CSV table of C-alpha atoms in Angstrom, one decimal:
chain,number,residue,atom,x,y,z
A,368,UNK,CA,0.0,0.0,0.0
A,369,UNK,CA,2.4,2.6,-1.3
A,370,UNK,CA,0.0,4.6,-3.1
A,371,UNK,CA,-1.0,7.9,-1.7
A,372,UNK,CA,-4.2,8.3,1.1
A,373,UNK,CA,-6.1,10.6,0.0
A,374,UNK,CA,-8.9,12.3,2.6
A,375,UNK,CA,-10.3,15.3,1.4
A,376,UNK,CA,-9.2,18.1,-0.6
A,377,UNK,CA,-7.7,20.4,1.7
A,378,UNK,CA,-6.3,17.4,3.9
A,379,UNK,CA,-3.0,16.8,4.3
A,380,UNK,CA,-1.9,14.2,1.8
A,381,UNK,CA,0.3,11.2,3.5
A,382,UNK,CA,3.4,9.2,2.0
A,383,UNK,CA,1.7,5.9,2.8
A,384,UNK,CA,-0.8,4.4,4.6
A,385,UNK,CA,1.8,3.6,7.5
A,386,UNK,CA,2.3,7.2,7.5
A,387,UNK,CA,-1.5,7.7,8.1
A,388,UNK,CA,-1.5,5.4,10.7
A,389,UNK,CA,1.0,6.8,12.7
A,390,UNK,CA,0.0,10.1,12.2
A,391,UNK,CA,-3.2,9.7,13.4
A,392,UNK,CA,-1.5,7.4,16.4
A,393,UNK,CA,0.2,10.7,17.7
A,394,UNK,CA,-1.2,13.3,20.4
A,395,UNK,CA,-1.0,16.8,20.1
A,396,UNK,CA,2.2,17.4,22.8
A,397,UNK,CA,2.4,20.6,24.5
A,398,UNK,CA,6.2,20.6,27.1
A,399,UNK,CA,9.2,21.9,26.7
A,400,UNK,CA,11.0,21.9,23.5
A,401,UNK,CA,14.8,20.4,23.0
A,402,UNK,CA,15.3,24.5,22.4
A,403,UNK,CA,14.3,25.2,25.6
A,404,UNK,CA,11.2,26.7,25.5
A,405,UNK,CA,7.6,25.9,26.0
A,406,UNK,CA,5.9,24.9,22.8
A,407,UNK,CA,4.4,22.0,20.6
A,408,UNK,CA,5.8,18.7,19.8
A,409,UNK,CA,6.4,18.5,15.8
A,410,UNK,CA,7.5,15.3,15.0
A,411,UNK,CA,6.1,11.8,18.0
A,412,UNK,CA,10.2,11.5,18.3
A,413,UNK,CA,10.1,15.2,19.7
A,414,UNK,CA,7.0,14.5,21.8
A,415,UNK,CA,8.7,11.5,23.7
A,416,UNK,CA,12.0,13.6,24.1
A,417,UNK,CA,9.9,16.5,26.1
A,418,UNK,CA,9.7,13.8,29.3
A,419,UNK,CA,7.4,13.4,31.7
A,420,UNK,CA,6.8,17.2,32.2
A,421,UNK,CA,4.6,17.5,29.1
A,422,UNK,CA,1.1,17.1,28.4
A,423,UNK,CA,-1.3,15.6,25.8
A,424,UNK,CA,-3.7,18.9,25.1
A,425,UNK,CA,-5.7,17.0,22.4
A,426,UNK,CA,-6.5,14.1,24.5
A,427,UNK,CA,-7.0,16.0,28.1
A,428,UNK,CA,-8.9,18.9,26.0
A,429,UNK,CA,-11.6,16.0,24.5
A,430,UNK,CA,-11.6,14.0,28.1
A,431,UNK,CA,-12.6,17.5,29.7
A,432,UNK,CA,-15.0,18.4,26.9
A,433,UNK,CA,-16.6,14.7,27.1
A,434,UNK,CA,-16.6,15.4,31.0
A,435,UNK,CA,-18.6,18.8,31.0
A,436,UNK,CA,-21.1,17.2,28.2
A,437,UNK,CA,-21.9,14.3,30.5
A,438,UNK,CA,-21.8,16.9,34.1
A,439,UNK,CA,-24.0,19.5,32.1
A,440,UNK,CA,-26.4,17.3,30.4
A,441,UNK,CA,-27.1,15.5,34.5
A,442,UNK,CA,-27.1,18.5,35.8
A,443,UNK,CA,-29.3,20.6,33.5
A,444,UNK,CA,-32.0,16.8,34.1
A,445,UNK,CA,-31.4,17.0,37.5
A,446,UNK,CA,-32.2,20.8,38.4
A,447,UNK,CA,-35.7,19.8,36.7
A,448,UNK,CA,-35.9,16.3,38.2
A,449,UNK,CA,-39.8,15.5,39.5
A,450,UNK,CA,-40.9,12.4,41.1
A,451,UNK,CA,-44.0,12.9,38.7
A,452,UNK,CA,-43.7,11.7,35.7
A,453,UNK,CA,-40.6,11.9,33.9
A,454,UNK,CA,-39.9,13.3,30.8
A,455,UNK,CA,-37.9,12.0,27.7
A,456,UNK,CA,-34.3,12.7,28.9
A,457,UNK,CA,-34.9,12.8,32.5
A,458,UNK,CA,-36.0,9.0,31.9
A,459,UNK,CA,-32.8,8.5,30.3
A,460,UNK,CA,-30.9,9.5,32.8
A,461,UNK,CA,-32.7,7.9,35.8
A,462,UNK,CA,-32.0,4.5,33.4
A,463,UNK,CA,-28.5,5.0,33.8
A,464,UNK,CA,-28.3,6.1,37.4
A,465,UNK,CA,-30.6,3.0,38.6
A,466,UNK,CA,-28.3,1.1,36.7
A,467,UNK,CA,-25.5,2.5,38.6
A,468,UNK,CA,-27.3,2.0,41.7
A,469,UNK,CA,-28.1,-1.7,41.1
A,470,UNK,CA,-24.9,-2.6,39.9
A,471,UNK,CA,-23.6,-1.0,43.3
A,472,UNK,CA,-26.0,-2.9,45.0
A,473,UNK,CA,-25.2,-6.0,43.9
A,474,UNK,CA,-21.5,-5.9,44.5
A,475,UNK,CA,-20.8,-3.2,47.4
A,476,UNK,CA,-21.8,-4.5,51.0
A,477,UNK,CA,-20.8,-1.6,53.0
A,478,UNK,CA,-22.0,2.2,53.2
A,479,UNK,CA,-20.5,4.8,51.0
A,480,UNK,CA,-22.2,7.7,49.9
A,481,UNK,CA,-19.4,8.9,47.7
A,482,UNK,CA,-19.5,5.5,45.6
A,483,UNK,CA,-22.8,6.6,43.4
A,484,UNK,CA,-21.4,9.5,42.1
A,485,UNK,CA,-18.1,7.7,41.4
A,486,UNK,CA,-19.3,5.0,39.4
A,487,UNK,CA,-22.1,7.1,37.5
A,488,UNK,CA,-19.2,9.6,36.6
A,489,UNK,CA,-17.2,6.9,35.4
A,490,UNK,CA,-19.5,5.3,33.3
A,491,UNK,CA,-20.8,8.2,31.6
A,492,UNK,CA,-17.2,9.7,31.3
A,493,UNK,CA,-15.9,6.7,29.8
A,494,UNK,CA,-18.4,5.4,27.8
A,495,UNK,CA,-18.4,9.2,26.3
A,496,UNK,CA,-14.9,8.8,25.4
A,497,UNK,CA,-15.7,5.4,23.6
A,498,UNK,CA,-18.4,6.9,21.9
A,499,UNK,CA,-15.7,9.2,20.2
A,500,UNK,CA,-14.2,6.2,18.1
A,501,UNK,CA,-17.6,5.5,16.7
A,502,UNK,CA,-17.1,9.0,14.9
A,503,UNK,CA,-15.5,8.4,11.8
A,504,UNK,CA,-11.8,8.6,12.5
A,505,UNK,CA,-10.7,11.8,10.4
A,506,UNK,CA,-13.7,13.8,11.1
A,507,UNK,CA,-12.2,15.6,14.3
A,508,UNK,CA,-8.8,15.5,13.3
A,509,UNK,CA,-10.2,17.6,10.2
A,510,UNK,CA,-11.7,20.0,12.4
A,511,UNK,CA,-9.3,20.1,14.8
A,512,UNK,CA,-6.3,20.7,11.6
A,513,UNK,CA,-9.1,23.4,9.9
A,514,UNK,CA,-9.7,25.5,13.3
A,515,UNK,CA,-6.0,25.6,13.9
A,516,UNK,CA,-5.1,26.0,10.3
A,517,UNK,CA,-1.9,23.6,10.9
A,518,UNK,CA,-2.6,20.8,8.0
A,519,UNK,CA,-0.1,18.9,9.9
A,520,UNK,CA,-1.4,19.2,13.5
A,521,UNK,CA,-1.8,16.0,15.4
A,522,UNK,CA,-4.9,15.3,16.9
A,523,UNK,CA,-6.2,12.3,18.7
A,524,UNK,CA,-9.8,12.5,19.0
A,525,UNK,CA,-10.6,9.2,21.3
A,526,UNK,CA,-9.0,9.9,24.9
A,527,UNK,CA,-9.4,6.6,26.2
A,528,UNK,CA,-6.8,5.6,23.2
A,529,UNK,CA,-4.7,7.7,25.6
A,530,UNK,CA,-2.4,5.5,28.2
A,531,UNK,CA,-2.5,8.5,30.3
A,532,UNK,CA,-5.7,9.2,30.5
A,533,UNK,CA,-6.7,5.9,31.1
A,534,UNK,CA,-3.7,5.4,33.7
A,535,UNK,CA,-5.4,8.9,35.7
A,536,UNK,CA,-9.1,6.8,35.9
A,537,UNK,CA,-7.0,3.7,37.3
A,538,UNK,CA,-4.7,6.0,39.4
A,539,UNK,CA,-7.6,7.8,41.0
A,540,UNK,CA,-9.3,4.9,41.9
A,541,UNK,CA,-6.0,3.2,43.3
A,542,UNK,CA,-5.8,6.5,46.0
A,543,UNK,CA,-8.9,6.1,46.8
A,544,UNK,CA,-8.8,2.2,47.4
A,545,UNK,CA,-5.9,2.9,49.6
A,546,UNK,CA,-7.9,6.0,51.4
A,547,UNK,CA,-10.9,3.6,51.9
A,548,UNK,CA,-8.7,0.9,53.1
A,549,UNK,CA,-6.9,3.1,55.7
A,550,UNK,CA,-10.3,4.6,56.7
A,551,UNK,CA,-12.1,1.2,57.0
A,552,UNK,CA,-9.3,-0.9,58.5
A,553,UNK,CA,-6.4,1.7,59.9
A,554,UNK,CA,-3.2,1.2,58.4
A,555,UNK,CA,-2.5,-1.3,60.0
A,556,UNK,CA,-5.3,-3.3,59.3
A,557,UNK,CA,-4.5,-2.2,55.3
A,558,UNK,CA,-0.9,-2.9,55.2
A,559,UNK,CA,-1.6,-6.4,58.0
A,560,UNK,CA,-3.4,-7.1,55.0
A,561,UNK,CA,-0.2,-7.3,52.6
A,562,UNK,CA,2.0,-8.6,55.8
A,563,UNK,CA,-0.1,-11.5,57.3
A,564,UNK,CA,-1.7,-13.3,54.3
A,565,UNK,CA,-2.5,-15.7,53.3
A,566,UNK,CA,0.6,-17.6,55.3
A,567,UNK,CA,0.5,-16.1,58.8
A,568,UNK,CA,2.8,-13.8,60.8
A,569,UNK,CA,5.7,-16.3,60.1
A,570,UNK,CA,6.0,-15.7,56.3
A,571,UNK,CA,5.9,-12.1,55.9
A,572,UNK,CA,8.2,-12.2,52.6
A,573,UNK,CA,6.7,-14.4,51.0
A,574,UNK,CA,3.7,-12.6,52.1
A,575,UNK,CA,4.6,-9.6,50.7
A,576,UNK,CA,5.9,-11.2,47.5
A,577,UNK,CA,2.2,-12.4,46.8
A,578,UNK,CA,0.4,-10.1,47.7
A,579,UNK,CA,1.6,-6.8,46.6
A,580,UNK,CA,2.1,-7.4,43.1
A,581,UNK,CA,-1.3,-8.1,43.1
A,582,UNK,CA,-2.4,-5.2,45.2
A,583,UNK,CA,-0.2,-3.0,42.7
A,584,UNK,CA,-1.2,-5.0,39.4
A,585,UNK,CA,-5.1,-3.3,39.9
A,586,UNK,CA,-4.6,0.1,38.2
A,587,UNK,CA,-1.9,-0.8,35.8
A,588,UNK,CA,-4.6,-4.1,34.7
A,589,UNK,CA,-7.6,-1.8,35.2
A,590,UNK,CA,-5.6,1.1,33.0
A,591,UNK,CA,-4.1,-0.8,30.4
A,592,UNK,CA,-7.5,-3.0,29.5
A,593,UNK,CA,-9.8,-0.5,28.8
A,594,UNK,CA,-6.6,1.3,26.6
A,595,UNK,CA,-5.9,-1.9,24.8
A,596,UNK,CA,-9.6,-2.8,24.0
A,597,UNK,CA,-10.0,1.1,22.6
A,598,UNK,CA,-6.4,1.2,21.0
A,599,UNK,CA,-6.9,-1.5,19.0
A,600,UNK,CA,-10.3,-0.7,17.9
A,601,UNK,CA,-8.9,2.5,16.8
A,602,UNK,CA,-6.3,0.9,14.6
A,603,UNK,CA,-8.4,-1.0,13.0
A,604,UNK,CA,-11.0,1.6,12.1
A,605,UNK,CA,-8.1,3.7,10.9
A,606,UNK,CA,-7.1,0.8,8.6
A,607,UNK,CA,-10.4,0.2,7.1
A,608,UNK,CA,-10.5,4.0,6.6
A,609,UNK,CA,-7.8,3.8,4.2
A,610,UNK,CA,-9.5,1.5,1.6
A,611,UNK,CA,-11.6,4.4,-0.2
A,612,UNK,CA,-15.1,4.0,-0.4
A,613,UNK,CA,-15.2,0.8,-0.1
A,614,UNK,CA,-14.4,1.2,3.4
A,615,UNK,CA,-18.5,2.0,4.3
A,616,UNK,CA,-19.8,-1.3,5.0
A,617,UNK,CA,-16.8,-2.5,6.6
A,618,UNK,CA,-16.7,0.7,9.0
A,619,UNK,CA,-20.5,0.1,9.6
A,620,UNK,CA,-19.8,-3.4,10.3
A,621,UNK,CA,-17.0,-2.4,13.0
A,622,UNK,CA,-19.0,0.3,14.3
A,623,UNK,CA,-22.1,-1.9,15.1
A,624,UNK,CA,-19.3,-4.3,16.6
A,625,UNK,CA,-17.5,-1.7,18.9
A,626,UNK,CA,-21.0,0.1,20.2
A,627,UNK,CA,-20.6,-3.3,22.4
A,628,UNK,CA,-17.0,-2.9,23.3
A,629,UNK,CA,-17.4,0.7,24.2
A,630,UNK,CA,-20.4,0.0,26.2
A,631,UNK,CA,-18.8,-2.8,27.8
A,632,UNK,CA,-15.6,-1.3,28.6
A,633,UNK,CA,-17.1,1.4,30.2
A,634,UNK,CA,-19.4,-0.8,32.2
A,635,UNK,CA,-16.4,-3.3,33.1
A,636,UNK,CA,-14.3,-0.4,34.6
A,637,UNK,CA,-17.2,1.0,36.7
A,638,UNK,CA,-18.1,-2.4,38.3
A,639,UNK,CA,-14.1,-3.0,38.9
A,640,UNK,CA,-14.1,0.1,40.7
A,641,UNK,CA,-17.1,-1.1,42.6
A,642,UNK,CA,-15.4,-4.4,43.5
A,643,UNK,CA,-12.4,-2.6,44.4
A,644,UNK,CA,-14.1,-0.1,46.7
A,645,UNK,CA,-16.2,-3.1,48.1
A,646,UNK,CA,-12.4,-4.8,49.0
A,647,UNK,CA,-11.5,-1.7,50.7
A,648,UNK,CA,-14.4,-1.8,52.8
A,649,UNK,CA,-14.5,-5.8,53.8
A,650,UNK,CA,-12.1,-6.5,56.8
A,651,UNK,CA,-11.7,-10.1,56.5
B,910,UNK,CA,3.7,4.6,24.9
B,911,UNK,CA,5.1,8.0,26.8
B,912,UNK,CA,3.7,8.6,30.4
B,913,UNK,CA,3.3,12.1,31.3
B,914,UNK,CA,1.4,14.7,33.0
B,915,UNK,CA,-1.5,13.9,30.8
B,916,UNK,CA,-2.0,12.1,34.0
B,917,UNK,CA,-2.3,14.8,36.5
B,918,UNK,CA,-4.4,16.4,34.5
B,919,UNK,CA,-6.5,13.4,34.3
B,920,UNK,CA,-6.5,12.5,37.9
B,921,UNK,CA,-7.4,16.4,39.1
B,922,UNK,CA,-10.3,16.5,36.4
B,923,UNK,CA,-11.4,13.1,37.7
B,924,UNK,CA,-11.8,14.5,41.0
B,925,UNK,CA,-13.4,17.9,40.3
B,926,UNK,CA,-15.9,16.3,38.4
B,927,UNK,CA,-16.4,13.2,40.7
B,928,UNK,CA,-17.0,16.1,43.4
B,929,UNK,CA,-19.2,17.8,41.2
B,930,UNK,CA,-21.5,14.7,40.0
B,931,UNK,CA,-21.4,14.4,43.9
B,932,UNK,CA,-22.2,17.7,45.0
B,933,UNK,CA,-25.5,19.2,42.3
B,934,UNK,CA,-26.5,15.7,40.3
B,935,UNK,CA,-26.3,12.8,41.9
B,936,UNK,CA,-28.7,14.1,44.8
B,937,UNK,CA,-31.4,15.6,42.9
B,938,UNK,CA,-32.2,13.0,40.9
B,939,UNK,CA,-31.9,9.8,43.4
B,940,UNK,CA,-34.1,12.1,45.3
B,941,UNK,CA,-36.5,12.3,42.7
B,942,UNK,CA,-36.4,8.5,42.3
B,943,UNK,CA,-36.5,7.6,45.5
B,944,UNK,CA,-39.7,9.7,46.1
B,945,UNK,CA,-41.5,8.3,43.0
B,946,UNK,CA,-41.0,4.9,44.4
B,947,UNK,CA,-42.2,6.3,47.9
B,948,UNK,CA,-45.1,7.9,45.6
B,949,UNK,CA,-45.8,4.4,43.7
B,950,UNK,CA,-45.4,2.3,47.0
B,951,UNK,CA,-48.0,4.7,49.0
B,952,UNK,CA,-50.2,4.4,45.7
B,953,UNK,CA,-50.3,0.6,45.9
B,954,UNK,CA,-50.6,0.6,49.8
B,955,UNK,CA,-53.9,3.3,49.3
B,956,UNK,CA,-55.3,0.9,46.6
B,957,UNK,CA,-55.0,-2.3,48.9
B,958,UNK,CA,-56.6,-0.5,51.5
B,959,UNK,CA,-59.1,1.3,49.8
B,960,UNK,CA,-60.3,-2.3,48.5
B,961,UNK,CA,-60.2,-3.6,52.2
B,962,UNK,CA,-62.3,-0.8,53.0
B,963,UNK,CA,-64.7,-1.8,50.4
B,964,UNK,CA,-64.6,-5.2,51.3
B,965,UNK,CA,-65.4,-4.1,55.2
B,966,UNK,CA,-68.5,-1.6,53.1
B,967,UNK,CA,-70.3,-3.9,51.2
B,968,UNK,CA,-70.3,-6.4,54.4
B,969,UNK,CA,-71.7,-3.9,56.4
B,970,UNK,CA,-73.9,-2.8,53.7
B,971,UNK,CA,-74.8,-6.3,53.3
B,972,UNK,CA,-75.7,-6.7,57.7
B,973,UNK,CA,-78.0,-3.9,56.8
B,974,UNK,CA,-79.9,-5.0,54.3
B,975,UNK,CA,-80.1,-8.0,56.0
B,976,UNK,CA,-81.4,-6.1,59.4
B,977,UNK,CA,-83.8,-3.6,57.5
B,978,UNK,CA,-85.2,-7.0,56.0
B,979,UNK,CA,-85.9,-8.1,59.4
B,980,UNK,CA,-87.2,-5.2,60.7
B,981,UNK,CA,-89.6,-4.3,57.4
B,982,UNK,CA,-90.8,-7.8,58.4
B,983,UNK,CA,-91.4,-7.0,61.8
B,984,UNK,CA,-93.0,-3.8,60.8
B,985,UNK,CA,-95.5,-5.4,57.8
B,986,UNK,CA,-96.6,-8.0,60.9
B,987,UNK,CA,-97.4,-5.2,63.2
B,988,UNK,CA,-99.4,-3.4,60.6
B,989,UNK,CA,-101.1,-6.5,59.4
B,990,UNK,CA,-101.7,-6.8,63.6
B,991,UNK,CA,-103.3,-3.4,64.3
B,992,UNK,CA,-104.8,-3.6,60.7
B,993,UNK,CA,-106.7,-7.1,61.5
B,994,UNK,CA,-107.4,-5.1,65.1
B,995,UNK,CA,-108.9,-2.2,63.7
B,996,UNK,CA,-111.2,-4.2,61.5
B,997,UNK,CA,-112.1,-6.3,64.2
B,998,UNK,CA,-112.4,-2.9,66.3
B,999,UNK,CA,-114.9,-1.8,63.9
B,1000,UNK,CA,-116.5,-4.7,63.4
B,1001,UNK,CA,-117.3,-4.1,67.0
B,1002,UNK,CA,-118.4,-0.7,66.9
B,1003,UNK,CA,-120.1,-1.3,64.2
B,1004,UNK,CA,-122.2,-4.1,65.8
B,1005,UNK,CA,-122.8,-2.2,69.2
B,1006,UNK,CA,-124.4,0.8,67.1
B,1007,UNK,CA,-126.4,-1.7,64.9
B,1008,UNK,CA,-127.4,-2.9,68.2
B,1009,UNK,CA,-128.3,0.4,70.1
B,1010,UNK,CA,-130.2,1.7,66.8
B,1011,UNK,CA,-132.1,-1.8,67.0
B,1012,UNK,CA,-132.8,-1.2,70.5
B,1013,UNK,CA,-133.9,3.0,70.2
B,1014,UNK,CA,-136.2,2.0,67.0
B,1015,UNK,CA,-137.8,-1.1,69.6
B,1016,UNK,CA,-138.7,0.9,72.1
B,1017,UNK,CA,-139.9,3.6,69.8
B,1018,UNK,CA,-142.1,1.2,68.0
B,1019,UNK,CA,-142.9,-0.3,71.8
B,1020,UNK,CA,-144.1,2.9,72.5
B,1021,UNK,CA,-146.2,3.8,69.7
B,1022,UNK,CA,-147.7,0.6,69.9
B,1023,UNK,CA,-148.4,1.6,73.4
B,1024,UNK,CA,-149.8,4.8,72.0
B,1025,UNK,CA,-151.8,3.1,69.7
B,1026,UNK,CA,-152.9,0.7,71.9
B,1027,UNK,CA,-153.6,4.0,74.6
B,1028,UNK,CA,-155.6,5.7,71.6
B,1029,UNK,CA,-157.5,2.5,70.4
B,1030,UNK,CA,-158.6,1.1,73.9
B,1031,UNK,CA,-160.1,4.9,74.3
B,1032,UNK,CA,-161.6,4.8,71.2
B,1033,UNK,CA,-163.0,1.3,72.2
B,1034,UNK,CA,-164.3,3.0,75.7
B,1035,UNK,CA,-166.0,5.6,73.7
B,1036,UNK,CA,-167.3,3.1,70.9
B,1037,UNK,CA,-168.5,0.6,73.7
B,1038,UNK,CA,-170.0,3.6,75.6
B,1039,UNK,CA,-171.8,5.2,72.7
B,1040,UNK,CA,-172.5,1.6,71.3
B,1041,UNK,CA,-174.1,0.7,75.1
B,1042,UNK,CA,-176.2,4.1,75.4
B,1043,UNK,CA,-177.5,3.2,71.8
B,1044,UNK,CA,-178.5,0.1,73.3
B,1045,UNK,CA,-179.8,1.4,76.5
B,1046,UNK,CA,-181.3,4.2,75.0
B,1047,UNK,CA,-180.1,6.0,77.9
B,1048,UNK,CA,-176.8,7.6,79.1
B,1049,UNK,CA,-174.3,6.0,81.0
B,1050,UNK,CA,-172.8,7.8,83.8
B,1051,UNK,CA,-169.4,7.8,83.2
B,1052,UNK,CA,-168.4,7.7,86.8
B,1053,UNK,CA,-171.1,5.3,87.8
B,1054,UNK,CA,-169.7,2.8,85.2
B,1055,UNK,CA,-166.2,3.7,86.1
B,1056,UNK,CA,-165.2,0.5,86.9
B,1057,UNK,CA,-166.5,-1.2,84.1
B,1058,UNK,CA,-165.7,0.8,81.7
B,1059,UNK,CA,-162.0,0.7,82.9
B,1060,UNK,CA,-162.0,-3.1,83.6
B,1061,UNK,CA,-163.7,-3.6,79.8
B,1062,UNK,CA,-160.6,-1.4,78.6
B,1063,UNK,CA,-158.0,-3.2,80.1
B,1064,UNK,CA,-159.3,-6.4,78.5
B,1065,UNK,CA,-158.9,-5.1,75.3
């Protein structure tokens, strides 16, 4: 596939289709320059030699923009929320939240107020940031290259395609494991936990050895599923996007495919939370 | 795959708008749910009741009829009672007037027979008197034949 991908008129016009790929693979890096100064990444080699100290803007723009859409679309249904009847949206949104609610039910035996919120934010947040691989895969880029008027400007439109967004979800949830666990047990009830299982207070190495892997394996297992699952859906809608026209029943095929994955993603992460938080709160 | 402060971001947005869901959305509308169930569950609760209570109504209703029968009966025999009485009452009455009219018109016609009987047995006298002077040719003396004449009278 040497021939040249072309997109749209005004669209900048790629070597080859691994070209494509990987230009649509790489995030829009604002840090610190090799010349010293604070800028945008030009080339993905640049953006990994910027460090830690740099930051996605395309990605962490879209997560915050999926964010207010799902926080101001709840919010403006629940300043208007009636026990009477409910209306179109508002019944929408009670669908989710009861689903939330039983889900939570089912598999958290302990009382947290703060859970509900967590796991409703979660789903919708996430599943939001599916939701943006089921828009076809130059379509924001497009926007994103036209608004800026930088034909070359990287864009990746799907932030849970992002390791570090998906890394701050698992992250989050891995403090507040630990907070819940400290609160619930006392630390040392929590860290007992790592010290005295499953062999007793005589093999506290070995222990350790088990246990903490495990303990630390959550987020990094929790992060990098829900970024492999989206990640490679993304590839392969950015490979069927380079077969011309003939790409429309395949990408409707895919699409009808991945409303599943993105759904279930979404909904796997929010009960692993819940399970999570439910472990922080069982002494056993 | 390059870690970076993408992360922090991440993580501090998480929070603010965990806190957020937390703090204006989350409330309002598990409030509104949990009230429409309330609302729903108080609905069904009024409904079971109300059909208890109409249960409870049409068994009452039912003792009622069934007591207003009894007593309608009661009533009807009482009437028929003071009904047959009242007849009989005037039967009675009815009788003892018959009775004392019988009785006045008896001893009216008693006495006019009397009268009658007064008049003609005068009459008699006088006919007998004037019927004995024809044949006598001569008076008779009323007082002198006193006797007689009253003694013939009373045998008439």
């Amino acid at each position: 596939m040497a021939e040249v991908v072309e997109i749209a008129e005004e669209a900048p016009v790629y070597e080859n289709a691994s070209e494509y790929v990987r230009h649509h693979l790489s995030f829009l890096t604002y840090g610190k320059t090799e010349e010293g100064h604070l800028g945008f990444a030009h080339t993905a080699e640049e953006a990994t030699n910027m460090g830690f100290w740099s930051i996605h803007v395309d990605t962490m723009l879209m997560s915050v923009v999926l964010g207010l859409v799902f926080l101001g679309l709840f919010f403006s249904v629940s300043r208007k929320a009636t026990s009477g009847v409910p209306g179109g949206l508002q019944n929408a949104v009670e669908f989710v939240i009861e689903m939330v609610q039983n889900s939570i039910k089912n598999s958290f035996h302990g009382n947290c107020a703060y859970l509900g919120p967590l796991g409703l934010t979660i789903f919708c947040w996430i599943f939001l940031m599916n939701a943006m691989d089921l828009v076809p895969v130059d379509m924001i880029p497009l926007a994103a290259q036209a608004i800026t008027g930088d034909p070359h400007l990287f864009f990746k439109s799907v932030p849970s395609t992002d390791i570090n967004i998906t890394l701050g979800f698992s992250l989050s949830i891995f403090f507040l494991v630990i907070y819940y666990s400290i609160k619930n047990k006392g630390l040392g009830g929590f860290l007992g936990e790592f010290a005295f299982h499953p062999f007793g207070k005589w093999a506290i190495p070995l222990n350790l050895i088990l246990e903490l892997p495990g303990f630390l394996a959550k987020p990094v297992s929790l992060a990098l599923r829900l970024y492999g699952n989206l990640f490679a859906g993304e590839v392969i809608f950015l490979v069927i996007g380079m077969i011309g026209y003939y790409q429309l029943p395949f990408n409707f095929a895919w699409s009808v495919f991945h409303i599943l994955v993105i759904i279930l993603q979404a909904y796997l992460f929010m009960m692993l939370t819940i399970v999570y938080i439910n472990q922080a709160h069982n002494t056993h | 795959m390059d870690l970076n402060a993408t992360i922090i971001g991440q993580i501090i947005a998480f929070f603010m708008f965990v806190w957020f869901c937390q703090r204006f959305v989350w409330p309002p509308i598990t409030k509104a749910l949990e009230e429409r169930q309330k609302k729903i569950a108080d609905g069904l609760e009024a409904a079971s009741r109300a059909g208890h209570n109409l249960e409870m109504a049409q068994g009452r209703a039912a003792e009622m009829l069934k007591e207003a029968k009894v007593n309608s009966a009661g009533i009807i025999d009482q009437a028929n009672k003071r009904a047959s009485q009242i007849v009989d009452e005037a039967k009675e009455k009815a009788r003892e007037e018959g009775n004392r009219l019988i009785a006045g018109a008896q001893a009216e016609l008693d006495q006019q027979v009397n009268r009658a009987r007064e008049q003609l047995r005068l009459q008699v006298a006088g006919i007998v008197v004037a019927g004995a002077e024809k044949i006598l040719q001569a008076s008779v003396d009323e007082k002198t034949h006193a006797s007689l004449l009253d003694k013939l009278a009373a045998s008439l």
